[in-house]
CSV table of C-alpha atoms in Angstrom, one decimal:
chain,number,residue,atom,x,y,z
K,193,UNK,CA,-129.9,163.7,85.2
K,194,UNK,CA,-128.1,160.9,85.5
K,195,UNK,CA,-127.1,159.5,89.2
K,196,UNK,CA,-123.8,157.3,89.6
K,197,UNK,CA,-122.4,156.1,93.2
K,198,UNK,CA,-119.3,157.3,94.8
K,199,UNK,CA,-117.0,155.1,96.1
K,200,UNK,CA,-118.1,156.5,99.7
K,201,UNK,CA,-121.3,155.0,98.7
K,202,UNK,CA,-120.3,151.4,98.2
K,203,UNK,CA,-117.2,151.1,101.0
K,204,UNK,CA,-118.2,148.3,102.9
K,205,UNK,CA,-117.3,148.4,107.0
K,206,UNK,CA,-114.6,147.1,108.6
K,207,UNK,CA,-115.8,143.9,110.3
K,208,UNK,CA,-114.2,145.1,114.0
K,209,UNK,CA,-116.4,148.7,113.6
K,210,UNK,CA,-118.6,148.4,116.4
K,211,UNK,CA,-117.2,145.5,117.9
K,212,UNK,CA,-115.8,147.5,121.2
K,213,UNK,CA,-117.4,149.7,123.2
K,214,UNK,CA,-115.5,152.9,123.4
K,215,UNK,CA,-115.4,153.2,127.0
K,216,UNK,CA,-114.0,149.5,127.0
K,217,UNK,CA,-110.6,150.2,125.7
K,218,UNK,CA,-109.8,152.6,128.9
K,219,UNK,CA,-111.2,150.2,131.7
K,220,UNK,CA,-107.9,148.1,132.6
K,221,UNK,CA,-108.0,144.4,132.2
K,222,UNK,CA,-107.8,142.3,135.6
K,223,UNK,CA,-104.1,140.9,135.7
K,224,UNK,CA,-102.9,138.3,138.8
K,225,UNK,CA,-100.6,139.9,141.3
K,226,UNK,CA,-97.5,138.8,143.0
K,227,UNK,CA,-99.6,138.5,145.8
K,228,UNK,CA,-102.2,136.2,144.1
K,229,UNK,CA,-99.1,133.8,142.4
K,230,UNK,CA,-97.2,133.5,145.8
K,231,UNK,CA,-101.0,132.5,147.7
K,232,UNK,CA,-101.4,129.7,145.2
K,233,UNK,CA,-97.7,128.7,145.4
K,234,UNK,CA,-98.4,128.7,149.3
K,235,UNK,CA,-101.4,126.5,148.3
K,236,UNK,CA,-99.8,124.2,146.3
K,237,UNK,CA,-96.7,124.0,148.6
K,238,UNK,CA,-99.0,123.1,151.5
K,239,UNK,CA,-100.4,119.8,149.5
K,240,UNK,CA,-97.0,119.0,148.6
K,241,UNK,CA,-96.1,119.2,152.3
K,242,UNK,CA,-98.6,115.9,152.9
K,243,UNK,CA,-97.0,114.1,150.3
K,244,UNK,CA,-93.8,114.5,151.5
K,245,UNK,CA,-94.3,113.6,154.9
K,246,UNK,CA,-96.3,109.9,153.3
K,247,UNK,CA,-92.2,109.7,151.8
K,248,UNK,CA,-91.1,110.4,155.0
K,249,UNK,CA,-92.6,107.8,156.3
K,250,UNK,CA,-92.1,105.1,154.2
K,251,UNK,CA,-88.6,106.0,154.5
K,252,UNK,CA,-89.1,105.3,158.1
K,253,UNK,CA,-90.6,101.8,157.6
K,254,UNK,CA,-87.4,101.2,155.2
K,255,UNK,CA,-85.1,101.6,158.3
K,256,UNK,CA,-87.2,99.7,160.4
K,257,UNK,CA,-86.8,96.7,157.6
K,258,UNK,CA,-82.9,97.0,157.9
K,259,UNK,CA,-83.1,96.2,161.4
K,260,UNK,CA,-84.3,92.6,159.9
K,261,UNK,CA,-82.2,89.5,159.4
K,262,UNK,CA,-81.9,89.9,155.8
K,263,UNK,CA,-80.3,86.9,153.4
K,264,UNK,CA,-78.6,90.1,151.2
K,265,UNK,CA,-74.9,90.2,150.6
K,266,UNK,CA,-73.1,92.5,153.4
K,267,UNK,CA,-72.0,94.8,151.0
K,268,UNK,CA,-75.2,94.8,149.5
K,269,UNK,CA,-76.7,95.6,153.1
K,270,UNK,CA,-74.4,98.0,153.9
K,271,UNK,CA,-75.5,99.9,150.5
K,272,UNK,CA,-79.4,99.6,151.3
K,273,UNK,CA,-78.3,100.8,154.7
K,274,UNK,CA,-76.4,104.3,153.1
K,275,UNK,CA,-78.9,104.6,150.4
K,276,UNK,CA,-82.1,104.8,153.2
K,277,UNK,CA,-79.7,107.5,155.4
K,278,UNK,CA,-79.6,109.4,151.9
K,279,UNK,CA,-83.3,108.8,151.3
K,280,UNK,CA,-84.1,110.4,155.0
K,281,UNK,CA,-81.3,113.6,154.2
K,282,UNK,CA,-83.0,114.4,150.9
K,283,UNK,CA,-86.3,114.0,152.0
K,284,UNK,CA,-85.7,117.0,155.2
K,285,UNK,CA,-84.0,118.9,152.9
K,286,UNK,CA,-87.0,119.0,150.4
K,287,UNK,CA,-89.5,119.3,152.9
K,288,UNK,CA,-87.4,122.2,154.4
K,289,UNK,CA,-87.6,123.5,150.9
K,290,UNK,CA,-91.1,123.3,150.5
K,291,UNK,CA,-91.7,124.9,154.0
K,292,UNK,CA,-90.6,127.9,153.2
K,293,UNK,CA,-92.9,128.3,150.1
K,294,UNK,CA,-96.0,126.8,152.2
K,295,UNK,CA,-95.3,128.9,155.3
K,296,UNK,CA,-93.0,132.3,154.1
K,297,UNK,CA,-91.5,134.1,156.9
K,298,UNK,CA,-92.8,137.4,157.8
K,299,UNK,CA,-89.4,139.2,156.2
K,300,UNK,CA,-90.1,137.9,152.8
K,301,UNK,CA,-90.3,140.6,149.8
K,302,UNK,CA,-93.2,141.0,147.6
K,303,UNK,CA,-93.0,141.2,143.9
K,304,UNK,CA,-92.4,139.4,141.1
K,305,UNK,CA,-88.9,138.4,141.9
K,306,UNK,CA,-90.4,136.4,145.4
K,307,UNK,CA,-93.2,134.5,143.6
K,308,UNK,CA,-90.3,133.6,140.8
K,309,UNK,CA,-88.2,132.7,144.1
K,310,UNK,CA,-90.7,130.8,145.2
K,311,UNK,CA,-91.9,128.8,142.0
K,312,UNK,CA,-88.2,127.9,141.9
K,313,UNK,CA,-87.8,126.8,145.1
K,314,UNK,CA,-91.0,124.8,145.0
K,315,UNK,CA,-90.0,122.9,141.8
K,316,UNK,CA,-86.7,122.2,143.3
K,317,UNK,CA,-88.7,120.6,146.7
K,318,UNK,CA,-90.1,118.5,144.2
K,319,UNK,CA,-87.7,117.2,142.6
K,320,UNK,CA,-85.8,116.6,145.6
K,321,UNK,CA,-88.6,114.8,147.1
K,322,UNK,CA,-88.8,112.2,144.3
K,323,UNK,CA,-85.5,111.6,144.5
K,324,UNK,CA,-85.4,111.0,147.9
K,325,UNK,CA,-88.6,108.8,146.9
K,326,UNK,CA,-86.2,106.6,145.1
K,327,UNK,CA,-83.4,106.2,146.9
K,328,UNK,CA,-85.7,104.5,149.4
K,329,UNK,CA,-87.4,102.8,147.3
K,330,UNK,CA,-83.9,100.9,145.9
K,331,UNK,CA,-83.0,100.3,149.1
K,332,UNK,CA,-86.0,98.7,150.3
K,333,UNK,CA,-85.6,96.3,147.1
K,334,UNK,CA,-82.7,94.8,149.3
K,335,UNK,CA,-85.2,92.9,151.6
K,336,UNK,CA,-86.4,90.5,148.7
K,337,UNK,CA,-83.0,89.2,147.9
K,338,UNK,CA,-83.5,85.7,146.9
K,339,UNK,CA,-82.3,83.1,149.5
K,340,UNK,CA,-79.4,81.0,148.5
K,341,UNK,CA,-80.9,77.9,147.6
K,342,UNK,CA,-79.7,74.6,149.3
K,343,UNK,CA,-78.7,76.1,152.6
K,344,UNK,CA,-81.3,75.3,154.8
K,345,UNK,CA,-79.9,73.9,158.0
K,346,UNK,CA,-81.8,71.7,160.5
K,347,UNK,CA,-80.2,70.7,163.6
K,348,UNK,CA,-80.9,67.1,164.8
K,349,UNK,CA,-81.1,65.4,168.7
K,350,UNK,CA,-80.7,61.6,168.9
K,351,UNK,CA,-82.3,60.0,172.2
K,352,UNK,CA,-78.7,59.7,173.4
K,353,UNK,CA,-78.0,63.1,173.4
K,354,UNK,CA,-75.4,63.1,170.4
K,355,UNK,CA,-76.4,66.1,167.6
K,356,UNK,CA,-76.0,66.4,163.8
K,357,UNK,CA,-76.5,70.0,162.0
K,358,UNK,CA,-76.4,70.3,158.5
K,359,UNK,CA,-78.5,70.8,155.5
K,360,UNK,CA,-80.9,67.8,154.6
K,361,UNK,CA,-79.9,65.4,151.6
K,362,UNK,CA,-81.9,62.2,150.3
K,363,UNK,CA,-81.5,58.8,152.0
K,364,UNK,CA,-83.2,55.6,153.7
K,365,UNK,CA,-87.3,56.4,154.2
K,366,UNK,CA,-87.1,55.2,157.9
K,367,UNK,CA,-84.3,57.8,158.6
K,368,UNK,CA,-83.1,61.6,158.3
K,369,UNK,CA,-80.4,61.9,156.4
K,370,UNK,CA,-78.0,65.4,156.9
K,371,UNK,CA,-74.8,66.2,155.6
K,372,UNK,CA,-72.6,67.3,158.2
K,373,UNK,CA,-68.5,67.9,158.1
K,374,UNK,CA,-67.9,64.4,158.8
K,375,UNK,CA,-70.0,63.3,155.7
K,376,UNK,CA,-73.8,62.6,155.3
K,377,UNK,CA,-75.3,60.7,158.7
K,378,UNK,CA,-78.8,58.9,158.5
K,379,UNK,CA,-80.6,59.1,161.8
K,380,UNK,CA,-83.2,56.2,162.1
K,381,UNK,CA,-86.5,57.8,162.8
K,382,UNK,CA,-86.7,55.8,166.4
K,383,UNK,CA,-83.5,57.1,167.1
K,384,UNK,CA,-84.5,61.1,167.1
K,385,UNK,CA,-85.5,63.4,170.2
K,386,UNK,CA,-85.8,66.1,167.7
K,387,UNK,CA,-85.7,68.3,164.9
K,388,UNK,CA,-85.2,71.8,164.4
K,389,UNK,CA,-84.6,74.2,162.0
K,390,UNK,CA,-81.3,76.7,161.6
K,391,UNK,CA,-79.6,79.2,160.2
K,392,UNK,CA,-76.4,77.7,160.2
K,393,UNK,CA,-74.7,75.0,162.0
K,394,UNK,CA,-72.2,76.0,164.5
């Protein structure tokens, strides 16, 4: 008697037979809740919340440089001054954003549609912060306007009491030499009480 195999007898098995344990399929996988997205929104809002108050501050030393004499162009002043007033309104509107993603009020719904609330309103605290982040930072770029060159004033005393103001210019080595609205005057050195320095001549 002759044996042959079957096709039953040669079938290979499928490479995912045994793979799972049959209980396995019915024990439900762990998924994150509302409740654990809007706890690490909270989280993350609550870091955020230090580095907005750092660009609070700097905004604050901004205003304090406006209160400086400042060689910038009035206009160009008056800019720096409207662009750090901006800075500070954006920067307590995205903190007050934040806030309420950091520390939710009691009345707030659960669910998905508050954690997608409060991923959007996060994002949006952000991006409001770095703007108000640059705002300030163009208007403290006002303090290092360049100084006009050739301006420097100095006012000088002769022994007799008489006065020149003006801006220095070259002349004699024994004597200071200003020009003044009369045309340049060289003081003899033996003739000065003394010198001092400006802003601008009366």
């Amino acid at each position: 008697m002759i044996w042959r195999k079957t096709k039953c007898e040669t079938a290979q098995p499928l490479p995912w037979v045994g793979l799972m344990d049959p209980d396995e399929a019915s024990v439900p996988r762990s998924a994150v809740t509302p409740g654990d997205r809007l706890e690490r929104l909270s989280a993350s809002a609550r870091g955020w919340h230090t580095i907005q108050m750092a660009v609070l501050g700097f905004i604050g030393i901004c205003g304090i440089l406006r209160t400086t004499s400042s060689s910038a162009p009035r206009a160009v002043q008056w800019l720096a001054g409207a662009l750090a007033v901006a800075a500070l309104a954006v920067a307590c509107m995205a903190i007050f954003t934040v806030g309420r993603v950091a520390y939710p009020v009691g009345d707030a719904l659960d669910g998905d549609r508050a954690a997608v609330g409060a991923a959007d309103r996060l994002r949006s605290g952000i991006r409001l912060t770095v703007i108000a982040l640059i705002l300030a930072v163009v208007a403290a770029l006002s303090g290092w306007w360049p100084s006009p060159a050739g301006n420097s004033a100095v006012a000088v005393t002769g022994t007799t009491g008489q006065a020149w103001c003006g801006p220095l210019v070259s002349g004699p080595a024994d004597a200071i030499s200003v020009r003044t609205a009369s045309g340049i005057i060289s003081v003899p050195a033996q003739a000065i009480a003394q010198v001092s320095p400006v802003g601008r001549c009366p």
